[in-house]
GROMACS .gro file of C-alpha atoms in nm:
model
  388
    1UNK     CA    1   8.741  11.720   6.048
    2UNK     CA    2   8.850  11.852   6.371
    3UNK     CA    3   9.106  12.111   6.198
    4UNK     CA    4   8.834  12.208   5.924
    5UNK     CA    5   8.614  12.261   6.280
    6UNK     CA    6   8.914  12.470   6.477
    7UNK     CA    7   8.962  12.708   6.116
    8UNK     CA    8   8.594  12.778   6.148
    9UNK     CA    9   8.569  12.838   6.490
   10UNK     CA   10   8.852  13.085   6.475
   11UNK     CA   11   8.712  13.257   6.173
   12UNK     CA   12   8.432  13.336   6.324
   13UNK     CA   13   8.554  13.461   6.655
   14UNK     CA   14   8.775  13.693   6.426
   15UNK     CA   15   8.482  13.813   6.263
   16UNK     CA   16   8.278  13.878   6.583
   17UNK     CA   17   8.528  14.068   6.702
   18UNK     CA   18   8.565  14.329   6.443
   19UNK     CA   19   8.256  14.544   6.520
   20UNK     CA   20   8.306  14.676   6.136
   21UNK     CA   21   8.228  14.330   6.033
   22UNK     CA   22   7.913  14.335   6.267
   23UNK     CA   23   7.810  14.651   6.199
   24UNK     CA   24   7.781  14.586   5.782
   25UNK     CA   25   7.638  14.212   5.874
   26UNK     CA   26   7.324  14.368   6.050
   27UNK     CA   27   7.336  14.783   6.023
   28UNK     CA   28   7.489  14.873   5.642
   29UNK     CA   29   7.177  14.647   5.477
   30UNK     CA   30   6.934  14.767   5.686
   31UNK     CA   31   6.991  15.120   5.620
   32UNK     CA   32   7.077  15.095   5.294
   33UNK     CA   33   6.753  14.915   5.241
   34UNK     CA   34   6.559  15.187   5.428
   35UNK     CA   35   6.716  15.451   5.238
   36UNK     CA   36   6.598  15.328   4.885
   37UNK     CA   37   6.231  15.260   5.025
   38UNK     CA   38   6.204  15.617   5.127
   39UNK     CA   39   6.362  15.789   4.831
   40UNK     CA   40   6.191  15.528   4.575
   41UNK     CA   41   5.840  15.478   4.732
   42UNK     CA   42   5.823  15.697   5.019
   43UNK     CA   43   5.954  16.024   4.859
   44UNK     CA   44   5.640  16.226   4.630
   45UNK     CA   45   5.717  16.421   4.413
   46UNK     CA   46   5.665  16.802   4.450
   47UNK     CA   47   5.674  17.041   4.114
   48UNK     CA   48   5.627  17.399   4.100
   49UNK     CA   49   5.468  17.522   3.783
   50UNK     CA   50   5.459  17.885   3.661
   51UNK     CA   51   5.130  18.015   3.559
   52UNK     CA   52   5.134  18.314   3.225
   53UNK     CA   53   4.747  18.309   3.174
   54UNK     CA   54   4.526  18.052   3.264
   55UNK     CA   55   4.148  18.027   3.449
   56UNK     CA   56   4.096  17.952   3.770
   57UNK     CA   57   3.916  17.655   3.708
   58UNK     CA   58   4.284  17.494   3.538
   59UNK     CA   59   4.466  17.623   3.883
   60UNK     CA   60   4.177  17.441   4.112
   61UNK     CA   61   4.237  17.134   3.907
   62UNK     CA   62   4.587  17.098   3.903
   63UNK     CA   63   4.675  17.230   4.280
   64UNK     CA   64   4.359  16.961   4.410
   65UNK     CA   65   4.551  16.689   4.189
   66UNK     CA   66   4.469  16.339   4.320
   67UNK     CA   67   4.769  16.180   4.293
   68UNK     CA   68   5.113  16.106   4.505
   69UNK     CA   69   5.237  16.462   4.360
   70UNK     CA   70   5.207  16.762   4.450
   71UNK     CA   71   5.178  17.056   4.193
   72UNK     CA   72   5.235  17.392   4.324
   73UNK     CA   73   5.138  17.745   4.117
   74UNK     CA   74   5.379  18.037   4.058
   75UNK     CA   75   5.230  18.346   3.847
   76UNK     CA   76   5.501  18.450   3.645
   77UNK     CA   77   5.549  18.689   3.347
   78UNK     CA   78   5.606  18.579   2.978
   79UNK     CA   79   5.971  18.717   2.980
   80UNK     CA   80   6.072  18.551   3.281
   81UNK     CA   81   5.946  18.168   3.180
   82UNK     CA   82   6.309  18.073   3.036
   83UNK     CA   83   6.492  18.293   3.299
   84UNK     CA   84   6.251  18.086   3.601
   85UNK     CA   85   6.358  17.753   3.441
   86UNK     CA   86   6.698  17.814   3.403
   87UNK     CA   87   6.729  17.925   3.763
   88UNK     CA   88   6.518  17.606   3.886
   89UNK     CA   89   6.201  17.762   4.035
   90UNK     CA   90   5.949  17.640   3.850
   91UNK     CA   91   5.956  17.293   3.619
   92UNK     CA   92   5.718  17.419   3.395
   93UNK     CA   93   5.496  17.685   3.289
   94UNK     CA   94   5.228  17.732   3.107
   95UNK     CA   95   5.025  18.003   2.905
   96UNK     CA   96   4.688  17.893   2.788
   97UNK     CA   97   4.331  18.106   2.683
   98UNK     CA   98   4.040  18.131   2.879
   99UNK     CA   99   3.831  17.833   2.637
  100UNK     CA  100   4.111  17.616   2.663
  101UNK     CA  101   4.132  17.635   2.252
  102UNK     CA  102   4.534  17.712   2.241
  103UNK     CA  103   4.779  17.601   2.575
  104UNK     CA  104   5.129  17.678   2.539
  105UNK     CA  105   5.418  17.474   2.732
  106UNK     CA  106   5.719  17.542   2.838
  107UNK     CA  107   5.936  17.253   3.014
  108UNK     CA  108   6.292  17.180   3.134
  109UNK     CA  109   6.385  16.906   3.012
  110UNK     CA  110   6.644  16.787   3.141
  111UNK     CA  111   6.480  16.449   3.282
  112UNK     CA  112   6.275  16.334   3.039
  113UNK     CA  113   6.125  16.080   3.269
  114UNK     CA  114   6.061  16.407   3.501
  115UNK     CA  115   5.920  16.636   3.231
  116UNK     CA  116   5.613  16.366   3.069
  117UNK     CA  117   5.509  16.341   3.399
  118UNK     CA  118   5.470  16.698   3.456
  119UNK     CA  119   5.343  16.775   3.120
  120UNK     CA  120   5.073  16.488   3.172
  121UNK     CA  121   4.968  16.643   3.486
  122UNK     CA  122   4.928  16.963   3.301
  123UNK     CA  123   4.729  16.747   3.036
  124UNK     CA  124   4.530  16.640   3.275
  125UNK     CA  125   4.420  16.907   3.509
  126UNK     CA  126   4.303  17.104   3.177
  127UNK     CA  127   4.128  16.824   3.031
  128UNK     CA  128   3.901  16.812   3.349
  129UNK     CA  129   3.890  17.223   3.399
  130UNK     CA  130   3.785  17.176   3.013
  131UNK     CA  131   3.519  16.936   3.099
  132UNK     CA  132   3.414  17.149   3.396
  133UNK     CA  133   3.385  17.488   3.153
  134UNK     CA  134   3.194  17.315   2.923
  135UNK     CA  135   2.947  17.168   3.134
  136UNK     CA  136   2.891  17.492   3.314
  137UNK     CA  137   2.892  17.649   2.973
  138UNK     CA  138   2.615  17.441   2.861
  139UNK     CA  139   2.420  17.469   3.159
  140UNK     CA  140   2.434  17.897   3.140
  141UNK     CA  141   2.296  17.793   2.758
  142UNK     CA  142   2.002  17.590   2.874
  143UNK     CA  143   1.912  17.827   3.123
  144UNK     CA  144   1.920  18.111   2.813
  145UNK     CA  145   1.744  17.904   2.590
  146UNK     CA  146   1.442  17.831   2.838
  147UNK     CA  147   1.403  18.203   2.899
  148UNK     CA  148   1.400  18.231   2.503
  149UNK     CA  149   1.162  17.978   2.447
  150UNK     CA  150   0.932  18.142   2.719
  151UNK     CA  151   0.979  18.466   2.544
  152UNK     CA  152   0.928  18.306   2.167
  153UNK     CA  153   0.576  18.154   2.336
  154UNK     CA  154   0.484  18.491   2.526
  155UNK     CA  155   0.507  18.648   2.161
  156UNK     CA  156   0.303  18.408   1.953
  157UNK     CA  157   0.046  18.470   2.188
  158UNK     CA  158   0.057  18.794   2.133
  159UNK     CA  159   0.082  18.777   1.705
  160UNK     CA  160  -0.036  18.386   1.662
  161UNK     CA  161   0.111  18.454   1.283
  162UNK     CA  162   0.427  18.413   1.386
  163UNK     CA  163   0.660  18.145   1.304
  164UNK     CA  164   0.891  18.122   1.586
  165UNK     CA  165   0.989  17.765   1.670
  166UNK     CA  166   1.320  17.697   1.837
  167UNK     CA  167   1.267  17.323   1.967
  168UNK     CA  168   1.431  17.197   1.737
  169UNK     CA  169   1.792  17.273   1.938
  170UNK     CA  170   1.942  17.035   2.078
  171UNK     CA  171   2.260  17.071   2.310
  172UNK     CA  172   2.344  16.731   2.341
  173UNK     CA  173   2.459  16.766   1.915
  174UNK     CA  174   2.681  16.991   1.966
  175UNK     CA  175   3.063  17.014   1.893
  176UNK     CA  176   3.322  17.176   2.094
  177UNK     CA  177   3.677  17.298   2.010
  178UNK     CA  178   3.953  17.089   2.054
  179UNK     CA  179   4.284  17.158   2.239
  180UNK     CA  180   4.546  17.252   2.065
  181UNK     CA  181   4.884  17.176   2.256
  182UNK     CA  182   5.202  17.298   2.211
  183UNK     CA  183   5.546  17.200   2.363
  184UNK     CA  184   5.846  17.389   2.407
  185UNK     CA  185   6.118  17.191   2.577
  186UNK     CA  186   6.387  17.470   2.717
  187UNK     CA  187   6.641  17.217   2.717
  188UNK     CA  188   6.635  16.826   2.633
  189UNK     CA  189   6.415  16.746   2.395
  190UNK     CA  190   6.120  16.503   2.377
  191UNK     CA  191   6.309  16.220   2.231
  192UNK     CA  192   6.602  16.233   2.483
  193UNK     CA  193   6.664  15.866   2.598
  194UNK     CA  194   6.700  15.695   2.960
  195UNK     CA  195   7.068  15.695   2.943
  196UNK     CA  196   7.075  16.066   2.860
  197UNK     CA  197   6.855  16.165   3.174
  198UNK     CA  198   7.117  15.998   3.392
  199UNK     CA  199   7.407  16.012   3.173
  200UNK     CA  200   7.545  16.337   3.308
  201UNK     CA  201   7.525  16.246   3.692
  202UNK     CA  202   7.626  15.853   3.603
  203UNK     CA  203   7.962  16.017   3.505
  204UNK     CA  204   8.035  16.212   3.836
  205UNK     CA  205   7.944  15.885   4.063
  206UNK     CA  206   8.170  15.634   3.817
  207UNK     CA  207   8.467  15.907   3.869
  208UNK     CA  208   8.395  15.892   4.250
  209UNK     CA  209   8.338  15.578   4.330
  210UNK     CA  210   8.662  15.422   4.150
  211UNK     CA  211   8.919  15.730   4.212
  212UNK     CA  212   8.768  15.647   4.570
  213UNK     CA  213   8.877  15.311   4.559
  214UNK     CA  214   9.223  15.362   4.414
  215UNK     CA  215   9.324  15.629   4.645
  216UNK     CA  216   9.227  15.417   4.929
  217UNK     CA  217   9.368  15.069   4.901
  218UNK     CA  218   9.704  15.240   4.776
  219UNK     CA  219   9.708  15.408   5.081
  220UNK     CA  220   9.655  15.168   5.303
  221UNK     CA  221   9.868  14.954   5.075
  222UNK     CA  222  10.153  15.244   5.220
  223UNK     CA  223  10.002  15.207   5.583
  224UNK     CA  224  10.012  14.836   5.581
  225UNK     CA  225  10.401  14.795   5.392
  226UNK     CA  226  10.528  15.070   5.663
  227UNK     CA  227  10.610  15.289   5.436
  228UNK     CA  228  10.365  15.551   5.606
  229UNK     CA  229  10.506  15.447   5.947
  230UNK     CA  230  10.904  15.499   5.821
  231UNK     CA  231  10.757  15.858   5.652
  232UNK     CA  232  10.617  15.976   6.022
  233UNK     CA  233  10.888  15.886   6.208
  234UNK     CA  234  11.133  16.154   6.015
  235UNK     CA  235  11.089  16.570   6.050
  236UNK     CA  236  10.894  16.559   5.749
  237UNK     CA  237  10.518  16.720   5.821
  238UNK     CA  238  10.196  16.575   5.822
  239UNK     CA  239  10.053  16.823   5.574
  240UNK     CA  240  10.367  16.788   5.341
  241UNK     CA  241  10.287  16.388   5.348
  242UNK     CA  242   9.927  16.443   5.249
  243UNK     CA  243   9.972  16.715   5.030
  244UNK     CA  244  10.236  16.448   4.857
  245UNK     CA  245  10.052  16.165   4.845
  246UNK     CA  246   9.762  16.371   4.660
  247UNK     CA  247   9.902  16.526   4.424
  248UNK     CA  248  10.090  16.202   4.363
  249UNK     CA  249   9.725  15.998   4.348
  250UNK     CA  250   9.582  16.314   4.177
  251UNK     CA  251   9.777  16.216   3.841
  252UNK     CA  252   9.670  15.860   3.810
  253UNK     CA  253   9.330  16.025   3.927
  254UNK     CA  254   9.376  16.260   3.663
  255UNK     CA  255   9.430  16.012   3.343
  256UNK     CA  256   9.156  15.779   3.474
  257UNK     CA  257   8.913  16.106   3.516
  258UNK     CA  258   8.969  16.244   3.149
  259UNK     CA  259   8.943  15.889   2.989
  260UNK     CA  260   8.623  15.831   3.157
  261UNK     CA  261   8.480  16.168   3.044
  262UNK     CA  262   8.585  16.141   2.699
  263UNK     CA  263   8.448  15.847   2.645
  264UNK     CA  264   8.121  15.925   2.810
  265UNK     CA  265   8.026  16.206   2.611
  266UNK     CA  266   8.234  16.127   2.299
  267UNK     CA  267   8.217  15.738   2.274
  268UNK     CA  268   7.854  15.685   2.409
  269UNK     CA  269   7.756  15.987   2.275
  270UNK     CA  270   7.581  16.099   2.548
  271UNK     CA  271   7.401  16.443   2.528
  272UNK     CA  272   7.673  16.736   2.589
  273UNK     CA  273   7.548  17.102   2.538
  274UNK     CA  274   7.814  17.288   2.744
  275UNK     CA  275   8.194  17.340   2.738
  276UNK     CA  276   8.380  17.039   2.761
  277UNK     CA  277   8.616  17.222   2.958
  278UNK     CA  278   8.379  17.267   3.251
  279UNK     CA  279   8.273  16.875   3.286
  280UNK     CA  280   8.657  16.796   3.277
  281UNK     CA  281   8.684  17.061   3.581
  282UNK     CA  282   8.393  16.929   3.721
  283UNK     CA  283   8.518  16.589   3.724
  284UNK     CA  284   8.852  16.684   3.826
  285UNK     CA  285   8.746  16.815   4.153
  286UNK     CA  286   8.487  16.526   4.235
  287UNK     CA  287   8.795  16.271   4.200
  288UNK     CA  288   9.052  16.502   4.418
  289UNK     CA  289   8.755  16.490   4.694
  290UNK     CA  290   8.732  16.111   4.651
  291UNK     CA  291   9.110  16.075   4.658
  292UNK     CA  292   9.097  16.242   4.989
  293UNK     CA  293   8.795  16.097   5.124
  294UNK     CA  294   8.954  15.738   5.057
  295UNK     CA  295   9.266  15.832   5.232
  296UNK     CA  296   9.099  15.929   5.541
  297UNK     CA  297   8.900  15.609   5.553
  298UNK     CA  298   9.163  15.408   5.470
  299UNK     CA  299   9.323  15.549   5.795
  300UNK     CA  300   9.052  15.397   5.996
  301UNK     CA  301   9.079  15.061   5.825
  302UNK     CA  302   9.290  14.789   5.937
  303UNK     CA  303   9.320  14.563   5.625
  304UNK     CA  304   9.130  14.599   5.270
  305UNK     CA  305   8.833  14.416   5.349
  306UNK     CA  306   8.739  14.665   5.605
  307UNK     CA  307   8.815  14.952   5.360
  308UNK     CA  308   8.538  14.820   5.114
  309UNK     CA  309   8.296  14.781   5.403
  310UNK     CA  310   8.314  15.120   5.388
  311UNK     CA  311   8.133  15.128   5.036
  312UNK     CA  312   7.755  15.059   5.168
  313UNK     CA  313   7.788  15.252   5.438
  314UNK     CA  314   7.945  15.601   5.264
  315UNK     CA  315   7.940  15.565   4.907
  316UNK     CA  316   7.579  15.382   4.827
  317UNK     CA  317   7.378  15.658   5.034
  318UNK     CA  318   7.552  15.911   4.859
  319UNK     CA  319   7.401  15.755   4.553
  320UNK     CA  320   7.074  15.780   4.600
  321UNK     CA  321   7.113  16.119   4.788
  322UNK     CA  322   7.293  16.297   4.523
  323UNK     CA  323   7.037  16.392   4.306
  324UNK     CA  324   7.030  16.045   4.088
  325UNK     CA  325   6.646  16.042   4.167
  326UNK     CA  326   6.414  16.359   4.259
  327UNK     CA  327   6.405  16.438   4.639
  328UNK     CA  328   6.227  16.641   4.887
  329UNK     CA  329   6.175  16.727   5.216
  330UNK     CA  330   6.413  16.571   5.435
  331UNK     CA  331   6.660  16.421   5.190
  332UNK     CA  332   6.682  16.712   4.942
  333UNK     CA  333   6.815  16.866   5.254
  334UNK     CA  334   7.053  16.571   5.390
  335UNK     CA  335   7.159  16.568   5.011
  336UNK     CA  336   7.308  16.902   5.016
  337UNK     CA  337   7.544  16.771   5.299
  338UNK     CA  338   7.767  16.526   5.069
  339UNK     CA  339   8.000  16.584   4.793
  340UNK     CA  340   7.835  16.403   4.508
  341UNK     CA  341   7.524  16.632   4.525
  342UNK     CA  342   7.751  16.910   4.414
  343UNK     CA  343   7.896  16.730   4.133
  344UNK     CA  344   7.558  16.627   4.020
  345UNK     CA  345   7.418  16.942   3.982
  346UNK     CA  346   7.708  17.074   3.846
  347UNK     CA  347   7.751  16.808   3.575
  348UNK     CA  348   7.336  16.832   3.479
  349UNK     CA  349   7.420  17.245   3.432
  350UNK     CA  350   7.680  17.198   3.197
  351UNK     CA  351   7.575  16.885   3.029
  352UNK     CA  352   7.215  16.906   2.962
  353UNK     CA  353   7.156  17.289   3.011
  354UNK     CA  354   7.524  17.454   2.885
  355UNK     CA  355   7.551  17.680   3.168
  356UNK     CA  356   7.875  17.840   3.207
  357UNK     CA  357   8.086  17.835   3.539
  358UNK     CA  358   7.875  18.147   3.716
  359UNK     CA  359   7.585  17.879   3.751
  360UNK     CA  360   7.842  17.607   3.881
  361UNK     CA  361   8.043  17.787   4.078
  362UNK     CA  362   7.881  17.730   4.416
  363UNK     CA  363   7.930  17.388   4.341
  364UNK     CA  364   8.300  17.411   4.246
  365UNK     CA  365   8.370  17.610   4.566
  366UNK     CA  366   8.121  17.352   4.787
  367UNK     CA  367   8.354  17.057   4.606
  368UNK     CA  368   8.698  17.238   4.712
  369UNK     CA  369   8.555  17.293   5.059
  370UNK     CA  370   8.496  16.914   5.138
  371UNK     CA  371   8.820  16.841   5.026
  372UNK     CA  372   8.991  17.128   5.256
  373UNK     CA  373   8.746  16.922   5.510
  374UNK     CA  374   8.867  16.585   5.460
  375UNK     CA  375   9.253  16.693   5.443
  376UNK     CA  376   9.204  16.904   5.780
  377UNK     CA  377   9.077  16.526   5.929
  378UNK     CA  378   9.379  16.343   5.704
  379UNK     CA  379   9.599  16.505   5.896
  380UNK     CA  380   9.451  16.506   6.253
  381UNK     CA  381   9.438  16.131   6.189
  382UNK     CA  382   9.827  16.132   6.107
  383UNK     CA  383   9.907  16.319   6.380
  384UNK     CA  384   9.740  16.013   6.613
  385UNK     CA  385   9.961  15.787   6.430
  386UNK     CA  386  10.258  15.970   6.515
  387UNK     CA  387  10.189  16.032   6.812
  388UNK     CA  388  10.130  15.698   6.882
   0.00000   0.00000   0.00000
């Protein structure tokens, strides 16, 4: 009992004293927590629809929408709706008549989830203009028909052998036009499932997370056998022993990247509209910045178990800041700040919308960058170890 008491006593001292271990016990939850609250409940969604032709009374009602989103109005020409969608500024558009008979609507598709909620907002807000139109409609008609029946009486006075009798209309009978909707998803398509909406950004996060993981316990698996410490003590440079070690990870990297693709988009089936070629580049790049990014943190880790304390803390917010869910304000912004945003919009271009590398390119070059980044801070770390 005593020695099952002294073990625990000394565990726990251990454990006390690695601020890592502290800081996931009470920080990594708690900010992990807070994160998904705000993106899940506390983040509304804001669209921007493009307006062809519509009346005024369909713009009051959808930009007064009562609801936790927020619908914002962009005039836009017929022969720009594909090009504005394509480019990202608006969601949707719509061109409709002035009676409401015929509404036209074009959508991205891309989330499926994203795009019924849009088009039901659209729904909606003309449904009630609709109402609105018709009740003011049939109000101008009331007021016409009194002033006809006091003109139909002001005449039989005048020739009483007239037959004039209009009482006999009744408003309340009447029948008005249905809408007539039509959808035009410019990409997806209204049957697109669950796993296709996330499918495409699913892929870049499973390449990251586990190209993350094998770069960085191998490397501290070199730190920890000495290997590392016998490779810095010879004339050998710091670059030329990270540059080594990547390209050596990079081809185990490499095979587990293309199987993981492939069998993604080939053996799940998963919708694919672009080149193959690009997602495989794509992909390629998100594990070389992982591979780097688990070096460095494996440099600041003294044993495995505080190298996957590092998974809450770095890798889950860059999960739910990515571009896995819709964000705005403040996170769309913070977003833009890690790697895995890149590689999620990249991946949704090229997988769901077939754009070619001129609409990916920013985020190729934004992928290279944090790996130029996290090499630059490889080596400064080395170069501590060295010199220590």
């Amino acid at each position: 009992m005593m020695r099952i008491k002294a073990l625990t006593v000394r565990i726990l001292k251990q454990l006390l004293n690695d601020k890592r271990t502290i800081a996931l016990i009470v920080v990594a939850p708690i900010v992990v927590l807070s994160l998904v609250y705000y993106v899940l409940c506390g983040n509304s969604a804001e669209y921007t629809v493009g307006v062809i032709n519509a009346p005024e009374t369909f713009i009051e009602e959808i930009e007064n929408i009562e609801d936790d989103n927020t619908v914002k109005i962009k005039y836009i020409a017929k022969k720009d709706v594909e090009d504005k969608i394509k480019k990202g500024e608006t969601i949707a558009a719509v061109d409709m008549d002035n009676d409401f008979e015929n509404v036209k609507i074009y959508i991205d598709g891309t989330d499926n989830t994203e795009a019924k909620k849009v088009i039901s907002l659209i729904k909606g807000a003309i449904m009630s203009a609709s109402v609105d139109n018709s009740k003011q409609n049939i109000e101008n008609m009331k007021d016409d028909i009194s002033e006809l029946k006091d003109s139909v009486k002001n005449l039989s006075k005048l020739n009483p052998n007239m037959n004039l009798n209009i009482d006999d209309i009744d408003l309340d009978d009447m029948e008005f036009t249905e809408t007539n909707f039509d959808t035009d998803y410019i990409y997806g398509d209204e049957d697109q499932s669950m796993f296709d909406n996330y499918a495409a950004p699913l892929v870049g996060i499973i390449v990251f997370f586990f190209v993350y993981l094998l770069s960085g316990i191998n490397f501290l698996t070199e730190r920890t056998s000495g290997t590392l410490e016998k490779l810095l003590s010879t004339p050998i440079k710091r670059s030329e022993i990270i540059i080594g070690y990547v390209l050596g990870f990079s081809i185990l990297a490499l095979v587990q990247t293309i199987l993981i693709t492939l069998f993604v988009v080939y053996g799940l089936g998963v919708t694919q509209v672009g080149n193959i070629g690009y997602v495989l580049l794509v992909n390629l790049l998100t594990s070389i910045t992982a591979l780097i990014l688990g070096m460095l943190l494996s440099t600041l880790a003294n044993g495995e178990f505080q190298f996957v304390q590092f998974v809450p803390i770095i890798i889950l917010p860059q999960v739910f800041l990515c571009g896995l869910f819709k964000l705005n304000g403040i996170w769309a912004v913070i977003g833009k700040f890690i790697p895995l945003h890149y590689t999620t919009d990249a991946l949704r271009e090229v997988m769901l919308r077939g754009n070619g590398i001129f609409f990916i390119a920013r985020d190729l070059f934004a992928l290279v960058g944090f790996s130029v980044l996290f090499m630059i801070l490889n080596i400064r770390l080395l170069k501590k170890q060295r010199d220590i």
